[in-house]
Coordinates of C-alpha atoms in Angstrom, one line a residue:
X1 CA 130.4 125.6 91.2
X2 CA 128.9 122.9 93.3
X3 CA 127.8 124.3 96.7
X4 CA 128.1 122.3 100.0
X5 CA 125.6 124.3 101.9
X6 CA 121.9 123.4 101.6
X7 CA 120.5 125.8 99.2
X8 CA 117.0 125.3 100.8
X9 CA 114.6 127.5 101.1
X10 CA 114.7 128.8 97.9
X11 CA 111.8 131.4 97.5
X12 CA 110.2 132.1 94.2
X13 CA 107.1 134.0 92.6
X14 CA 104.4 133.1 95.1
X15 CA 106.1 130.2 96.1
X16 CA 109.1 128.8 98.3
X17 CA 111.2 125.5 97.6
X18 CA 111.9 123.9 100.8
X19 CA 112.7 120.8 102.3
X20 CA 109.9 118.0 102.7
X21 CA 109.1 117.4 106.7
X22 CA 106.9 114.7 108.6
X23 CA 104.6 117.5 109.4
X24 CA 103.4 117.3 105.6
X25 CA 102.2 114.4 105.9
X26 CA 98.4 114.8 105.5
X27 CA 98.9 117.8 102.6
X28 CA 101.3 115.1 100.7
X29 CA 98.9 112.2 101.7
X30 CA 96.0 114.2 100.2
X31 CA 97.6 115.0 96.8
X32 CA 99.3 111.6 96.8
X33 CA 96.3 109.4 96.7
X34 CA 94.5 111.4 94.3
X35 CA 94.5 108.5 91.5
X36 CA 93.9 111.0 88.7
X37 CA 97.1 113.1 89.9
X38 CA 99.3 110.1 89.7
X39 CA 97.8 108.9 86.9
X40 CA 101.1 109.9 84.7
X41 CA 103.5 110.0 87.5
X42 CA 106.5 107.1 88.6
X43 CA 105.4 107.2 92.2
X44 CA 102.5 105.2 93.7
X45 CA 100.3 106.2 96.5
X46 CA 101.7 104.8 100.0
X47 CA 100.5 104.1 103.5
X48 CA 100.8 106.7 106.3
X49 CA 104.0 105.1 108.0
X50 CA 105.8 104.7 104.2
X51 CA 104.9 108.2 103.5
X52 CA 106.0 109.1 107.0
X53 CA 109.1 107.5 106.3
X54 CA 109.8 108.6 102.8
X55 CA 109.2 112.8 104.3
X56 CA 111.7 112.2 106.9
X57 CA 114.4 110.5 104.2
X58 CA 113.9 113.4 101.8
X59 CA 114.1 115.9 104.7
X60 CA 117.5 114.5 105.3
X61 CA 118.5 113.6 101.4
X62 CA 121.6 115.4 100.1
X63 CA 120.5 117.1 96.9
X64 CA 122.3 116.5 93.4
X65 CA 123.7 112.8 94.5
X66 CA 124.9 111.5 91.0
X67 CA 122.5 108.6 90.3
X68 CA 119.6 109.7 92.9
X69 CA 116.5 111.2 92.9
X70 CA 115.4 113.6 95.5
X71 CA 112.1 115.3 96.3
X72 CA 111.7 118.7 97.2
X73 CA 108.7 120.5 98.7
X74 CA 106.7 123.4 96.8
X75 CA 105.0 125.4 99.5
X76 CA 103.0 128.5 100.0
X77 CA 105.6 131.3 101.1
X78 CA 103.4 132.8 104.1
X79 CA 102.4 129.9 105.7
X80 CA 105.0 127.2 104.3
X81 CA 101.6 125.1 103.7
X82 CA 102.6 122.2 101.4
X83 CA 101.3 122.4 97.5
X84 CA 103.2 120.0 96.2
X85 CA 106.6 118.2 95.2
X86 CA 109.5 118.3 92.8
X87 CA 111.6 115.4 91.9
X88 CA 115.6 116.4 91.3
X89 CA 117.4 113.9 89.5
X90 CA 121.1 114.2 88.7
X91 CA 122.5 111.9 86.0
X92 CA 125.5 109.1 87.2
X93 CA 127.7 111.4 85.2
X94 CA 126.5 114.8 86.5
X95 CA 126.2 116.1 83.1
X96 CA 122.2 115.9 83.1
X97 CA 119.4 116.4 85.3
X98 CA 115.9 115.3 85.3
X99 CA 112.9 117.1 87.0
X100 CA 109.6 115.9 87.7
X101 CA 106.5 117.4 89.7
X102 CA 103.2 117.3 91.4
X103 CA 100.7 120.2 92.4
X104 CA 97.8 119.3 94.7
X105 CA 94.5 120.0 92.6
X106 CA 93.5 123.0 94.6
X107 CA 97.1 124.8 93.8
X108 CA 96.6 124.4 90.1
X109 CA 95.7 127.0 87.7
X110 CA 97.5 129.8 89.2
X111 CA 101.1 129.4 87.5
X112 CA 102.2 128.1 90.8
X113 CA 103.5 125.1 88.9
X114 CA 105.4 126.7 86.1
X115 CA 107.3 129.4 88.7
X116 CA 108.3 126.3 91.0
X117 CA 110.0 124.3 87.9
X118 CA 111.5 127.6 87.1
X119 CA 112.8 128.1 90.5
X120 CA 114.3 124.5 90.2
X121 CA 115.8 125.0 87.0
X122 CA 118.0 127.7 88.5
X123 CA 118.6 126.0 91.4
X124 CA 120.0 123.0 89.4
X125 CA 122.1 125.4 87.5
X126 CA 123.4 127.3 90.5
X127 CA 124.0 123.9 92.5
X128 CA 125.3 122.1 89.8
X129 CA 127.8 121.8 86.7
X130 CA 124.9 120.0 84.4
X131 CA 124.5 121.0 81.0
X132 CA 121.0 120.3 80.4
X133 CA 117.8 119.6 82.6
X134 CA 114.9 117.4 81.1
X135 CA 111.3 117.0 81.9
X136 CA 109.5 113.9 80.6
X137 CA 105.9 113.7 80.3
X138 CA 103.0 111.4 78.7
X139 CA 101.5 113.2 75.4
X140 CA 98.5 112.9 77.2
X141 CA 99.1 114.7 80.2
X142 CA 98.4 118.7 78.6
X143 CA 98.7 120.4 81.6
X144 CA 102.4 118.6 82.1
X145 CA 102.6 120.0 78.7
X146 CA 101.9 123.3 79.5
X147 CA 103.7 123.6 82.2
X148 CA 107.0 122.7 81.0
X149 CA 106.6 125.0 78.0
X150 CA 105.6 127.9 80.5
X151 CA 108.8 127.0 82.4
X152 CA 110.9 127.7 79.3
X153 CA 111.3 124.2 78.5
X154 CA 111.3 122.9 74.7
X155 CA 110.3 119.6 73.2
X156 CA 113.2 117.7 71.7
X157 CA 111.8 114.1 71.6
X158 CA 108.7 111.9 71.0
X159 CA 109.2 108.3 72.0
X160 CA 106.8 105.3 72.3
X161 CA 107.1 103.4 76.0
X162 CA 105.4 101.2 78.1
X163 CA 104.3 102.6 81.5
X164 CA 102.3 100.4 84.0
X165 CA 101.7 98.2 81.5
X166 CA 100.5 100.5 78.6
X167 CA 101.9 101.7 75.8
X168 CA 102.3 105.2 75.3
X169 CA 103.9 108.5 73.9
X170 CA 106.1 110.3 76.1
X171 CA 107.3 113.9 75.4
X172 CA 110.9 114.7 76.4
X173 CA 111.5 118.7 77.0
X174 CA 114.9 120.2 77.6
X175 CA 116.2 123.3 79.1
X176 CA 119.7 123.7 78.5
X177 CA 122.3 125.8 80.9
X178 CA 122.8 128.5 78.2
X179 CA 119.2 129.1 77.8
X180 CA 118.6 127.1 75.0

């Protein structure tokens, strides 16, 4: 069931999932340096040189390597302009995956994030043998919660964690291979 060729680009409803490119640097930095967007994210803003190296690395990174994250672009289908990115993680045993996402403010509120997550879920299930995909968000991140629910994921757990030195509640959402 595992695919050997690159499954990207992948077109969905008003979005395309594609490889990140060094040419995405300005757009990438525009949203990745937005403190409010990064508030609940596991990533931190980085200088241009690091961001350029990261984009180049992700352009070449194999998808779905057990124990590894890979970032892919959410882009506008007509122009390929970067709108955000999605992180894909495959657990070491390859039975579970995790998804994370960031969408530039100007692209929010139009259903593009949910469309991208739905397309990424299909990509994961078509390209791997994972049994389920998790999406984890801070309970205060109402936009992320709504997006996960619109993408067909359901909440299965609440847990108290420490994130960036602060105690908070994380919500764990899941989408099972069989749609449950």
